[in-house]
């Protein structure tokens, strides 16, 4: 019998996401997939399973869920208030969700996209080789209250593990490389671009993130003569009013706005997770530097399982147990503590 996860009450923007669909760009379909791919790897590490398994992406807020059998879950990405039958549970950690118990996930406290991972993954029917919803392309749909999702066979057992919080939810510096039209922006414009502090506009979604800033807009020389050509997630288009627009996983595949640069893949989750108003600055790096950063990022992803720690430590597994202060005082085996001194 297949285990199912029921969405008792769905938040306003729940979708099924995995690592997306590669290889369809020539047919007009961008890869899509989770807005924060790092969160998928974190969930896989917490549950000891493949990062290819599908999870539920929650934008801004979650919902209420229940399962018809005991299942393992992990919560990653943007921190959200969560509880099981009213008892608060830790984010960025794995837990047991008993059959019939209610998992309630509230609004985000840091970040934008939270993820609910299930041991065995969500096993809806694949479309074009993936289970990820790509709403702008008409693949999949937002999840609704009352839906029942099939869960795959879980080969793992462990729960009660956690990962340290990452800094990608706090905005900060985003690294970019030169793009197709970078040289159409004067050196002064590029310097002003990197010196400007931007704020994520509330009008952001899985297609792109607009960046607000004070001062004049940015403009390329001969910007109106640029022909429409292929674009990819991470490209920073300068729109007609001079505002930067960072393309995300569900962007279009062609465009004619000039691109001042392209965000390197490892920093796209930082853009996606920045809440509205969060400050972001851009920094140009060379292609060689970008390759080194991406190589280190892949090493960091592979090292995630080694960063797991137990929510409650078992004394039997603590190698340096004798170094801890386990006794804070002494008691007598014969004196009665309730008798007054005479």
Coordinates of C-alpha atoms in Angstrom, one line a residue:
X1 CA 0.0 0.0 0.0
X2 CA 1.4 3.4 -1.0
X3 CA 1.9 5.9 1.8
X4 CA 0.2 9.3 1.1
X5 CA 0.7 12.8 2.4
X6 CA -2.5 14.8 2.7
X7 CA -2.5 18.6 2.5
X8 CA -5.1 19.5 5.0
X9 CA -4.7 23.2 4.4
X10 CA -2.4 24.6 1.7
X11 CA -0.6 27.9 1.9
X12 CA -1.0 30.4 -1.0
X13 CA 2.0 29.1 -3.0
X14 CA 2.9 25.4 -2.5
X15 CA 4.5 23.5 -5.4
X16 CA 6.3 20.2 -6.0
X17 CA 9.9 20.9 -6.9
X18 CA 13.1 18.9 -7.6
X19 CA 16.3 19.8 -9.4
X20 CA 14.4 20.7 -12.6
X21 CA 14.6 19.7 -16.3
X22 CA 17.8 20.0 -18.1
X23 CA 18.2 19.8 -21.9
X24 CA 15.0 21.6 -23.0
X25 CA 16.3 25.2 -23.6
X26 CA 16.4 24.8 -27.3
X27 CA 12.7 23.9 -27.2
X28 CA 11.9 27.1 -25.2
X29 CA 11.8 25.6 -21.7
X30 CA 14.1 26.7 -18.9
X31 CA 15.3 24.2 -16.3
X32 CA 13.0 25.5 -13.5
X33 CA 13.2 23.4 -10.3
X34 CA 13.7 24.5 -6.7
X35 CA 14.4 28.2 -6.3
X36 CA 17.0 27.2 -3.7
X37 CA 18.8 24.2 -4.9
X38 CA 21.0 24.2 -1.8
X39 CA 17.9 23.4 0.3
X40 CA 17.3 20.3 -1.7
X41 CA 20.8 19.0 -0.9
X42 CA 20.4 19.9 2.8
X43 CA 17.1 17.9 2.9
X44 CA 18.8 15.0 1.2
X45 CA 21.7 15.0 3.8
X46 CA 19.3 15.2 6.7
X47 CA 17.3 12.2 5.5
X48 CA 20.2 10.3 4.0
X49 CA 18.7 10.1 0.5
X50 CA 19.1 11.3 -3.1
X51 CA 18.8 15.0 -3.9
X52 CA 16.9 14.0 -7.0
X53 CA 13.8 13.3 -4.9
X54 CA 11.0 15.8 -5.1
X55 CA 10.0 18.0 -2.2
X56 CA 7.3 20.6 -1.4
X57 CA 8.4 24.2 -1.9
X58 CA 6.6 26.7 0.2
X59 CA 6.7 30.4 -0.7
X60 CA 6.4 32.7 2.4
X61 CA 4.2 30.3 4.4
X62 CA 3.5 26.6 4.6
X63 CA 0.3 24.8 5.5
X64 CA -1.0 21.8 7.5
X65 CA -0.1 18.2 6.5
X66 CA -0.8 14.7 7.7
X67 CA 0.2 11.2 6.6
X68 CA -1.5 7.8 6.8
X69 CA 1.7 6.1 8.0
X70 CA 4.7 7.1 10.0
X71 CA 7.1 9.1 7.8
X72 CA 10.3 10.9 8.1
X73 CA 10.4 14.6 7.3
X74 CA 13.1 17.3 7.0
X75 CA 12.6 21.1 6.9
X76 CA 15.1 23.3 5.1
X77 CA 15.3 26.7 3.4
X78 CA 13.6 29.7 4.8
X79 CA 12.9 29.3 8.5
X80 CA 9.2 28.9 9.3
X81 CA 7.4 28.3 12.6
X82 CA 6.6 24.6 12.6
X83 CA 5.0 22.1 15.1
X84 CA 3.6 18.6 15.2
X85 CA 0.3 18.4 17.1
X86 CA 1.1 21.7 18.7
X87 CA 4.7 20.8 19.8
X88 CA 7.3 23.1 18.3
X89 CA 10.0 21.4 16.1
X90 CA 13.4 22.6 15.0
X91 CA 14.0 23.9 11.5
X92 CA 16.9 22.7 9.3
X93 CA 16.4 19.3 11.0
X94 CA 14.8 15.9 10.5
X95 CA 11.9 14.6 12.5
X96 CA 9.4 11.7 12.7
X97 CA 5.9 12.6 11.7
X98 CA 3.7 9.8 13.2
X99 CA 0.6 8.5 11.3
X100 CA -2.3 10.9 11.8
X101 CA -0.3 13.6 13.5
X102 CA -0.6 17.1 12.1
X103 CA 2.4 19.0 10.9
X104 CA 1.7 22.7 10.8
X105 CA 4.1 25.1 9.1
X106 CA 3.5 28.9 9.4
X107 CA 5.0 32.0 8.0
X108 CA 8.7 32.5 7.2
X109 CA 10.8 34.3 9.8
X110 CA 13.9 34.4 7.6
X111 CA 14.2 33.9 3.8
X112 CA 11.5 33.4 1.3
X113 CA 11.3 29.7 0.2
X114 CA 11.0 26.8 2.7
X115 CA 11.1 23.1 1.8
X116 CA 9.3 20.1 3.3
X117 CA 11.2 16.9 2.4
X118 CA 9.7 13.4 2.9
X119 CA 11.6 10.2 3.4
X120 CA 11.3 8.5 0.0
X121 CA 10.3 11.7 -1.8
X122 CA 7.0 12.8 -3.5
X123 CA 6.3 10.4 -6.3
X124 CA 3.8 12.1 -8.6
X125 CA 4.1 11.2 -12.3
X126 CA 7.1 12.8 -14.0
X127 CA 6.5 15.3 -16.8
X128 CA 9.4 15.7 -19.3
X129 CA 11.7 13.8 -17.0
X130 CA 11.0 15.7 -13.8
X131 CA 8.3 16.2 -11.1
X132 CA 9.0 19.9 -10.7
X133 CA 6.2 22.3 -11.3
X134 CA 7.0 24.9 -13.9
X135 CA 4.0 27.1 -13.7
X136 CA 5.0 29.7 -16.3
X137 CA 5.3 26.8 -18.8
X138 CA 2.0 25.1 -17.7
X139 CA 3.7 22.1 -16.2
X140 CA 2.2 21.1 -12.9
X141 CA 0.1 23.3 -10.7
X142 CA 0.0 24.9 -7.3
X143 CA -1.0 22.4 -4.6
X144 CA -4.4 22.8 -3.0
X145 CA -6.1 21.9 0.2
X146 CA -7.3 18.3 0.3
X147 CA -4.7 16.9 -2.2
X148 CA -3.2 13.6 -1.4
X149 CA 0.4 13.1 -2.6
X150 CA 2.0 9.6 -3.1
X151 CA 5.2 9.0 -1.1
X152 CA 8.0 6.7 -2.2
X153 CA 9.5 3.9 -0.3
X154 CA 11.8 5.2 2.4
X155 CA 15.1 3.3 2.6
X156 CA 16.3 5.3 5.7
X157 CA 15.4 5.3 9.4
X158 CA 17.3 8.0 11.2
X159 CA 15.7 11.3 12.4
X160 CA 16.6 13.9 15.0
X161 CA 19.6 15.4 13.0
X162 CA 20.2 19.0 12.2
X163 CA 22.4 21.2 10.0
X164 CA 23.9 24.6 10.9
X165 CA 22.1 27.6 9.4
X166 CA 23.6 29.0 6.2
X167 CA 24.0 32.8 5.6
X168 CA 22.3 32.8 2.2
X169 CA 19.1 34.2 3.8
X170 CA 20.7 37.5 4.8
X171 CA 21.3 39.2 1.5
X172 CA 24.8 40.6 1.1
X173 CA 27.3 40.3 -1.8
X174 CA 26.3 38.4 -4.9
X175 CA 29.1 37.5 -7.4
X176 CA 28.5 38.0 -11.1
X177 CA 30.5 37.4 -14.3
X178 CA 30.5 39.5 -17.5
X179 CA 27.6 38.8 -19.8
X180 CA 26.8 39.3 -23.5
X181 CA 26.3 43.0 -23.3
X182 CA 28.5 44.0 -20.3
X183 CA 30.9 45.9 -22.5
X184 CA 27.9 48.0 -23.8
X185 CA 27.8 49.6 -20.3
X186 CA 30.5 52.2 -19.8
X187 CA 33.2 51.7 -17.1
X188 CA 31.5 54.4 -15.1
X189 CA 28.1 52.7 -15.3
X190 CA 29.6 49.3 -14.2
X191 CA 31.4 51.0 -11.3
X192 CA 28.2 52.6 -10.2
X193 CA 26.4 49.3 -10.5
X194 CA 28.9 47.6 -8.1
X195 CA 28.9 50.6 -5.7
X196 CA 25.1 50.7 -5.5
X197 CA 23.2 49.0 -2.6
X198 CA 20.1 47.4 -3.9
X199 CA 17.0 46.1 -2.2
X200 CA 14.9 43.2 -3.3
X201 CA 11.6 44.5 -4.7
X202 CA 8.4 42.8 -3.3
X203 CA 7.5 42.1 -6.9
X204 CA 9.6 39.0 -7.3
X205 CA 8.7 35.4 -8.2
X206 CA 10.2 32.3 -9.7
X207 CA 10.7 34.0 -13.0
X208 CA 12.8 36.9 -11.8
X209 CA 13.7 39.3 -9.0
X210 CA 13.6 43.1 -9.5
X211 CA 16.2 45.2 -7.6
X212 CA 15.2 48.6 -6.3
X213 CA 17.8 51.4 -5.7
X214 CA 18.1 55.1 -5.1
X215 CA 19.4 57.3 -7.9
X216 CA 19.3 57.2 -11.7
X217 CA 18.7 54.0 -13.6
X218 CA 21.4 52.1 -15.5
X219 CA 21.6 52.3 -19.3
X220 CA 23.7 50.6 -22.0
X221 CA 25.0 52.3 -25.1
X222 CA 22.8 51.3 -28.1
X223 CA 20.5 49.4 -25.8
X224 CA 17.5 49.8 -28.2
X225 CA 19.4 48.0 -31.0
X226 CA 20.0 44.7 -29.2
X227 CA 18.3 41.8 -30.9
X228 CA 16.4 39.2 -28.9
X229 CA 18.7 36.3 -28.1
X230 CA 19.1 33.3 -25.7
X231 CA 19.1 34.1 -22.0
X232 CA 19.7 31.9 -19.0
X233 CA 18.8 32.0 -15.2
X234 CA 21.2 34.4 -13.4
X235 CA 21.3 36.9 -16.2
X236 CA 20.8 40.5 -15.0
X237 CA 18.7 42.4 -17.4
X238 CA 18.4 46.1 -17.3
X239 CA 14.8 46.9 -17.9
X240 CA 13.4 49.9 -19.7
X241 CA 13.3 52.1 -16.6
X242 CA 17.0 51.2 -15.7
X243 CA 16.3 48.8 -12.9
X244 CA 18.2 45.5 -12.7
X245 CA 16.1 42.3 -13.0
X246 CA 17.8 39.0 -12.0
X247 CA 16.3 36.1 -14.0
X248 CA 15.4 33.0 -12.0
X249 CA 14.6 29.3 -12.8
X250 CA 11.3 29.9 -14.6
X251 CA 12.5 32.8 -16.8
X252 CA 11.8 33.1 -20.5
X253 CA 14.5 31.6 -22.8
X254 CA 15.0 34.7 -25.1
X255 CA 15.1 38.4 -24.4
X256 CA 16.3 41.7 -25.8
X257 CA 17.0 43.8 -22.7
X258 CA 20.8 44.4 -22.2
X259 CA 22.5 42.3 -19.6
X260 CA 25.0 43.9 -17.4
X261 CA 26.2 40.6 -15.9
X262 CA 25.2 37.1 -14.9
X263 CA 24.9 35.8 -11.3
X264 CA 27.1 32.7 -10.7
X265 CA 24.9 29.6 -9.9
X266 CA 26.1 29.3 -6.3
X267 CA 24.8 32.8 -5.5
X268 CA 21.4 32.5 -7.1
X269 CA 19.8 31.0 -3.9
X270 CA 21.0 34.2 -2.1
X271 CA 19.0 36.3 -4.5
X272 CA 16.0 34.0 -4.3
X273 CA 15.9 33.8 -0.5
X274 CA 16.4 37.5 0.2
X275 CA 13.1 38.8 1.7
X276 CA 11.6 41.9 0.3
X277 CA 13.7 44.9 1.2
X278 CA 16.9 42.9 2.0
X279 CA 20.1 44.7 0.9
X280 CA 22.1 43.2 -1.9
X281 CA 25.3 44.4 -3.7
X282 CA 26.9 42.9 -6.8
X283 CA 30.6 42.2 -7.3
X284 CA 32.2 41.2 -10.6
X285 CA 34.5 38.2 -10.6
X286 CA 36.6 36.8 -13.4
X287 CA 35.5 33.5 -15.1
X288 CA 38.5 31.8 -13.5
X289 CA 37.4 33.0 -10.0
X290 CA 33.8 31.9 -10.8
X291 CA 35.0 28.4 -11.7
X292 CA 37.0 28.1 -8.4
X293 CA 33.9 29.3 -6.4
X294 CA 31.7 26.8 -8.1
X295 CA 34.2 24.0 -7.6
X296 CA 34.4 24.8 -3.9
X297 CA 30.6 25.0 -3.7
X298 CA 30.3 21.5 -5.1
X299 CA 32.8 20.3 -2.4
X300 CA 30.7 22.0 0.3
X301 CA 27.5 20.3 -1.0
X302 CA 29.2 16.9 -0.8
X303 CA 30.4 17.7 2.7
X304 CA 26.9 18.4 4.1
X305 CA 26.4 14.9 5.6
X306 CA 29.6 15.5 7.6
X307 CA 28.1 18.6 9.2
X308 CA 25.1 16.7 10.7
X309 CA 24.7 16.9 14.5
X310 CA 22.1 15.2 16.7
X311 CA 19.3 17.4 18.1
X312 CA 19.7 15.4 21.4
X313 CA 23.1 13.9 21.9
X314 CA 23.4 10.3 23.0
X315 CA 26.1 9.9 25.7
X316 CA 27.1 6.6 24.2
X317 CA 28.3 8.4 21.0
X318 CA 30.2 11.3 22.7
X319 CA 33.9 10.4 22.3
X320 CA 35.0 13.1 24.7
X321 CA 32.3 12.5 27.3
X322 CA 34.8 12.7 30.3
X323 CA 35.7 16.3 29.3
X324 CA 32.2 17.5 30.1
X325 CA 31.1 18.8 33.5
X326 CA 28.5 16.2 34.4
X327 CA 28.2 16.8 38.1
X328 CA 27.7 20.2 39.6
X329 CA 27.9 19.3 43.3
X330 CA 27.9 16.6 45.9
X331 CA 25.1 15.0 48.0
X332 CA 25.2 12.7 51.0
X333 CA 23.8 9.2 51.0
X334 CA 22.9 9.3 54.7
X335 CA 21.9 12.9 55.6
X336 CA 18.3 13.9 55.5
X337 CA 18.0 17.2 53.6
X338 CA 14.7 17.9 55.3
X339 CA 16.0 17.9 58.8
X340 CA 17.0 21.2 60.2
X341 CA 20.5 21.6 61.6
X342 CA 20.5 21.6 65.4

